[in-house]
Amino acid sequence: MAEVARRSLVVAIDGPAGAGKSTVSKRLTGALGYRLLDTGALYRCVALLAQRSSVEWTDEAALAKLAGSLKVNFRLEGEINRLEVSGEDLTDAIRKPDISTGASMVSSLPEVRQALLDLQRGLGAEGGVVVEGRDVGTVVFPNAEAKFYLTASDEVRAQRRYDELCANGETVDFESTLREMQERDERDSSRAVAPLTQADDAVLVDSSERSLDEVVQEMLDVVRDRESRPAS
Ligand code: DC
């Protein structure tokens, strides 16, 4: 039988914290042989670099300048999406809880979002990329040919985040993990610019009651189907 010619797409995955986006994105990226662009990591970088140079997480002009000068490189190594910024590996440093709060704060600033918009579009321009974030299907790549909105219940999401932080050796309690996550969701969903929301043409995937394998398989089936369709 003749091979079906497949195209390399932009796959957009949006959803709230703890829905399983990052794990699912890595698996899907590996299965597709694509690159992975973690847009949340870019906001985290801005927050971290600002903290290092004593720039406040509310100083929009200084943060936008910083965002506009980022030189980033992602490299997927198995389950780890390594991030290098100007040659320095920041993979672990950007995952600390205070940087999560900083990333959420800097991401509410329009000038920061604008600076990172150009960077994200440049990084995804050639296709063959899975892009995960909050506004990927709605704002960054509105013409992406496969879009997903991945979610799960608050309790399930907080438990996953709690387990992840414990595994990383952080000292946290479940209640404050749940509360911080809900505050972050509220900020991400209610901000004026590019709030977290499901694109009209995104496939809704609820991972609360389903295994990782099931979720990845469902998404893989959708992407494979679209890869083999002619360009629209
Ligand atoms: O997915 P994450 O937890 O690494 O994201 C960090 C923060 O960045 C989060 O508070 C939401 C924000 N973010 C955003 O506003 N837009 C994106 N495309 C990705 C992340």
CSV table of C-alpha atoms and ligand atoms in Angstrom, one decimal:
chain,number,residue,atom,x,y,z
A,1,MET,CA,0.0,0.0,0.0
A,2,ALA,CA,1.3,3.5,-0.8
A,3,GLU,CA,2.6,5.6,2.1
A,4,VAL,CA,0.4,8.5,3.0
A,5,ALA,CA,2.3,11.7,2.7
A,6,ARG,CA,2.3,13.3,6.1
A,7,ARG,CA,2.7,17.0,6.8
A,8,SER,CA,4.5,18.4,9.9
A,9,LEU,CA,2.0,20.5,11.9
A,10,VAL,CA,1.9,23.0,14.7
A,11,VAL,CA,0.1,21.2,17.6
A,12,ALA,CA,-1.3,23.6,20.2
A,13,ILE,CA,-1.9,22.3,23.7
A,14,ASP,CA,-3.5,24.7,26.2
A,15,GLY,CA,-4.9,24.2,29.7
A,16,PRO,CA,-4.6,25.1,33.3
A,17,ALA,CA,-1.7,24.2,35.6
A,18,GLY,CA,-1.5,20.5,36.6
A,19,ALA,CA,-3.8,19.2,33.9
A,20,GLY,CA,-0.9,17.0,32.7
A,21,LYS,CA,0.1,19.3,29.8
A,22,SER,CA,3.8,19.0,30.2
A,23,THR,CA,3.9,15.2,30.6
A,24,VAL,CA,1.4,14.7,27.8
A,25,SER,CA,3.3,17.2,25.5
A,26,LYS,CA,6.6,15.4,26.0
A,27,ARG,CA,5.1,12.0,25.2
A,28,LEU,CA,3.3,13.3,22.2
A,29,THR,CA,6.4,15.1,20.9
A,30,GLY,CA,8.4,12.0,21.3
A,31,ALA,CA,5.8,9.9,19.4
A,32,LEU,CA,5.5,12.4,16.6
A,33,GLY,CA,9.3,13.1,16.3
A,34,TYR,CA,8.5,16.8,16.6
A,35,ARG,CA,10.2,19.6,18.7
A,36,LEU,CA,8.6,20.8,21.9
A,37,LEU,CA,8.1,24.5,22.7
A,38,ASP,CA,7.1,25.0,26.3
A,39,THR,CA,5.8,28.6,26.3
A,40,GLY,CA,5.3,28.7,30.1
A,41,ALA,CA,9.1,28.1,30.5
A,42,LEU,CA,9.6,31.4,28.6
A,43,TYR,CA,7.5,33.4,31.2
A,44,ARG,CA,9.4,31.5,33.9
A,45,CYS,CA,12.7,32.6,32.4
A,46,VAL,CA,11.7,36.2,32.4
A,47,ALA,CA,10.6,35.9,36.1
A,48,LEU,CA,13.9,34.2,37.0
A,49,LEU,CA,16.2,36.5,35.1
A,50,ALA,CA,14.3,39.5,36.6
A,51,GLN,CA,14.8,38.2,40.1
A,52,ARG,CA,18.5,37.7,39.5
A,53,SER,CA,18.9,41.3,38.3
A,54,SER,CA,16.6,42.8,41.0
A,55,VAL,CA,13.9,43.8,38.5
A,56,GLU,CA,10.5,43.9,40.1
A,57,TRP,CA,7.9,41.4,38.7
A,58,THR,CA,5.7,44.5,38.1
A,59,ASP,CA,8.2,46.6,36.2
A,60,GLU,CA,6.6,46.2,32.7
A,61,ALA,CA,9.1,48.1,30.6
A,62,ALA,CA,12.2,46.5,32.1
A,63,LEU,CA,10.6,43.0,31.9
A,64,ALA,CA,9.6,43.5,28.3
A,65,LYS,CA,13.1,44.5,27.4
A,66,LEU,CA,14.4,41.4,29.1
A,67,ALA,CA,11.8,39.2,27.3
A,68,GLY,CA,12.8,40.7,24.0
A,69,SER,CA,16.4,39.8,24.4
A,70,LEU,CA,15.9,36.1,25.4
A,71,LYS,CA,18.1,33.6,23.5
A,72,VAL,CA,16.5,30.2,24.2
A,73,ASN,CA,17.1,26.7,23.1
A,74,PHE,CA,14.9,23.7,24.0
A,75,ARG,CA,16.2,20.1,23.7
A,76,LEU,CA,13.9,17.2,24.7
A,77,GLU,CA,15.9,14.5,26.5
A,78,GLY,CA,13.5,11.6,27.2
A,79,GLU,CA,11.1,13.1,29.9
A,80,ILE,CA,13.2,16.2,30.4
A,81,ASN,CA,12.7,19.3,28.2
A,82,ARG,CA,16.1,21.0,28.7
A,83,LEU,CA,16.1,24.7,28.5
A,84,GLU,CA,19.3,26.7,27.8
A,85,VAL,CA,19.3,30.5,27.9
A,86,SER,CA,22.3,32.2,26.5
A,87,GLY,CA,24.2,28.9,27.0
A,88,GLU,CA,23.1,28.4,30.7
A,89,ASP,CA,21.0,25.5,31.7
A,90,LEU,CA,17.9,26.9,33.6
A,91,THR,CA,15.8,23.7,33.4
A,92,ASP,CA,15.6,23.3,37.2
A,93,ALA,CA,15.9,26.9,38.4
A,94,ILE,CA,12.7,28.0,36.6
A,95,ARG,CA,10.6,25.3,38.4
A,96,LYS,CA,10.9,26.7,41.9
A,97,PRO,CA,7.5,27.7,43.5
A,98,ASP,CA,8.4,31.4,43.8
A,99,ILE,CA,9.3,31.5,40.1
A,100,SER,CA,5.8,30.0,39.4
A,101,THR,CA,4.3,33.0,41.2
A,102,GLY,CA,6.6,35.4,39.3
A,103,ALA,CA,5.8,33.8,36.0
A,104,SER,CA,2.1,34.2,36.6
A,105,MET,CA,2.6,37.9,37.5
A,106,VAL,CA,4.9,38.8,34.6
A,107,SER,CA,2.6,37.0,32.2
A,108,SER,CA,-0.3,39.4,33.0
A,109,LEU,CA,1.7,42.3,31.5
A,110,PRO,CA,0.8,43.1,27.8
A,111,GLU,CA,4.3,44.3,26.8
A,112,VAL,CA,5.9,41.1,28.1
A,113,ARG,CA,3.3,39.0,26.2
A,114,GLN,CA,4.0,41.0,23.1
A,115,ALA,CA,7.8,40.5,23.3
A,116,LEU,CA,7.3,36.8,23.9
A,117,LEU,CA,4.8,36.5,21.1
A,118,ASP,CA,7.4,37.2,18.4
A,119,LEU,CA,9.8,34.8,20.0
A,120,GLN,CA,7.3,32.0,20.1
A,121,ARG,CA,6.2,32.5,16.5
A,122,GLY,CA,9.8,32.4,15.4
A,123,LEU,CA,10.5,29.2,17.3
A,124,GLY,CA,7.4,27.5,15.8
A,125,ALA,CA,7.5,28.9,12.3
A,126,GLU,CA,8.7,25.8,10.6
A,127,GLY,CA,6.0,23.5,12.0
A,128,GLY,CA,6.8,20.0,13.3
A,129,VAL,CA,6.3,21.4,16.7
A,130,VAL,CA,4.2,20.8,19.8
A,131,VAL,CA,3.6,24.1,21.6
A,132,GLU,CA,2.2,24.0,25.1
A,133,GLY,CA,0.8,26.9,27.1
A,134,ARG,CA,-2.3,29.0,27.9
A,135,ASP,CA,-2.9,31.0,24.7
A,136,VAL,CA,-1.2,28.9,22.1
A,137,GLY,CA,-4.4,27.9,20.1
A,138,THR,CA,-6.1,31.3,20.7
A,139,VAL,CA,-3.4,33.9,20.2
A,140,VAL,CA,0.1,32.6,19.4
A,141,PHE,CA,-0.9,30.0,16.7
A,142,PRO,CA,-4.6,30.6,15.9
A,143,ASN,CA,-4.1,28.7,12.6
A,144,ALA,CA,-2.5,25.6,14.3
A,145,GLU,CA,-4.0,22.5,12.6
A,146,ALA,CA,-4.3,20.5,15.7
A,147,LYS,CA,-5.5,22.1,18.9
A,148,PHE,CA,-6.2,20.6,22.3
A,149,TYR,CA,-7.5,22.0,25.6
A,150,LEU,CA,-6.3,19.7,28.3
A,151,THR,CA,-7.9,19.9,31.7
A,152,ALA,CA,-8.8,18.0,34.9
A,153,SER,CA,-10.6,18.7,38.2
A,154,ASP,CA,-9.0,21.1,40.7
A,155,GLU,CA,-8.3,18.3,43.3
A,156,VAL,CA,-6.6,16.0,40.7
A,157,ARG,CA,-4.5,18.9,39.4
A,158,ALA,CA,-3.4,20.0,42.8
A,159,GLN,CA,-2.5,16.5,43.8
A,160,ARG,CA,-0.3,16.1,40.7
A,161,ARG,CA,1.4,19.4,41.4
A,162,TYR,CA,1.9,18.4,45.0
A,163,ASP,CA,3.4,15.0,44.1
A,164,GLU,CA,5.7,16.7,41.6
A,165,LEU,CA,7.0,19.2,44.1
A,166,CYS,CA,7.5,16.5,46.7
A,167,ALA,CA,9.4,14.4,44.2
A,168,ASN,CA,11.7,17.4,43.6
A,169,GLY,CA,12.5,17.6,47.3
A,170,GLU,CA,10.3,20.7,48.0
A,171,THR,CA,8.6,21.0,51.5
A,172,VAL,CA,5.0,21.8,50.7
A,173,ASP,CA,1.5,20.9,52.0
A,174,PHE,CA,-1.5,19.9,49.9
A,175,GLU,CA,-3.8,22.7,51.0
A,176,SER,CA,-1.4,25.5,50.1
A,177,THR,CA,-0.6,23.8,46.8
A,178,LEU,CA,-4.3,23.7,46.0
A,179,ARG,CA,-4.8,27.3,47.1
A,180,GLU,CA,-1.8,28.6,45.1
A,181,MET,CA,-2.9,26.7,42.1
A,182,GLN,CA,-6.4,28.2,42.3
A,183,GLU,CA,-5.1,31.7,42.7
A,184,ARG,CA,-2.8,31.2,39.7
A,185,ASP,CA,-5.7,29.9,37.6
A,186,GLU,CA,-7.8,32.9,38.6
A,187,ARG,CA,-5.0,35.2,37.6
A,188,ASP,CA,-4.4,33.4,34.3
A,189,SER,CA,-8.1,33.2,33.4
A,190,SER,CA,-9.1,36.7,34.3
A,191,ARG,CA,-6.2,38.8,33.0
A,192,ALA,CA,-7.2,41.4,30.3
A,193,VAL,CA,-4.7,40.1,27.7
A,194,ALA,CA,-4.8,36.6,26.3
A,195,PRO,CA,-6.6,34.9,29.2
A,196,LEU,CA,-6.6,31.2,29.5
A,197,THR,CA,-9.5,30.0,27.5
A,198,GLN,CA,-10.4,27.1,25.2
A,199,ALA,CA,-10.2,27.9,21.4
A,200,ASP,CA,-13.5,27.2,19.6
A,201,ASP,CA,-11.8,24.6,17.4
A,202,ALA,CA,-9.8,22.9,20.2
A,203,VAL,CA,-10.5,19.3,21.2
A,204,LEU,CA,-11.4,19.2,24.9
A,205,VAL,CA,-9.5,16.4,26.7
A,206,ASP,CA,-10.3,15.8,30.4
A,207,SER,CA,-7.5,13.8,32.1
A,208,SER,CA,-9.1,13.5,35.6
A,209,GLU,CA,-10.2,9.9,35.2
A,210,ARG,CA,-8.0,8.6,32.5
A,211,SER,CA,-4.5,7.2,32.2
A,212,LEU,CA,-1.7,9.1,30.6
A,213,ASP,CA,-1.4,6.5,27.9
A,214,GLU,CA,-5.1,6.9,27.0
A,215,VAL,CA,-4.9,10.6,26.8
A,216,VAL,CA,-1.7,10.6,24.7
A,217,GLN,CA,-3.2,8.0,22.3
A,218,GLU,CA,-6.4,10.0,21.8
A,219,MET,CA,-4.4,13.1,20.9
A,220,LEU,CA,-1.9,11.1,18.7
A,221,ASP,CA,-4.9,9.8,16.7
A,222,VAL,CA,-6.2,13.3,16.1
A,223,VAL,CA,-2.8,14.6,15.0
A,224,ARG,CA,-2.0,11.6,12.8
A,225,ASP,CA,-5.4,12.1,11.0
A,226,ARG,CA,-4.7,15.8,10.4
A,227,GLU,CA,-1.1,15.2,9.3
A,228,SER,CA,-2.4,13.0,6.4
A,229,ARG,CA,-5.1,15.5,5.3
A,230,PRO,CA,-4.1,17.9,2.5
A,231,ALA,CA,-3.2,21.5,3.6
A,232,SER,CA,-6.4,23.6,3.9
B,1,DC,O1,2.7,26.3,32.4
B,1,DC,P1,3.6,27.0,33.4
B,1,DC,O2,3.1,26.7,34.8
B,1,DC,O3,5.0,26.7,33.3
B,1,DC,O4,3.4,28.5,33.1
B,1,DC,C1,3.9,29.5,33.9
B,1,DC,C2,3.1,30.8,33.9
B,1,DC,O5,3.1,31.4,32.7
B,1,DC,C3,1.6,30.5,34.3
B,1,DC,O6,1.2,31.3,35.4
B,1,DC,C4,0.8,31.0,33.1
B,1,DC,C5,1.8,31.7,32.2
B,1,DC,N1,1.6,31.4,30.8
B,1,DC,C6,0.9,32.2,30.0
B,1,DC,O7,0.4,33.2,30.5
B,1,DC,N2,0.8,32.0,28.7
B,1,DC,C7,1.4,30.9,28.2
B,1,DC,N3,1.3,30.6,26.9
B,1,DC,C8,2.1,30.0,29.0
B,1,DC,C9,2.2,30.3,30.3
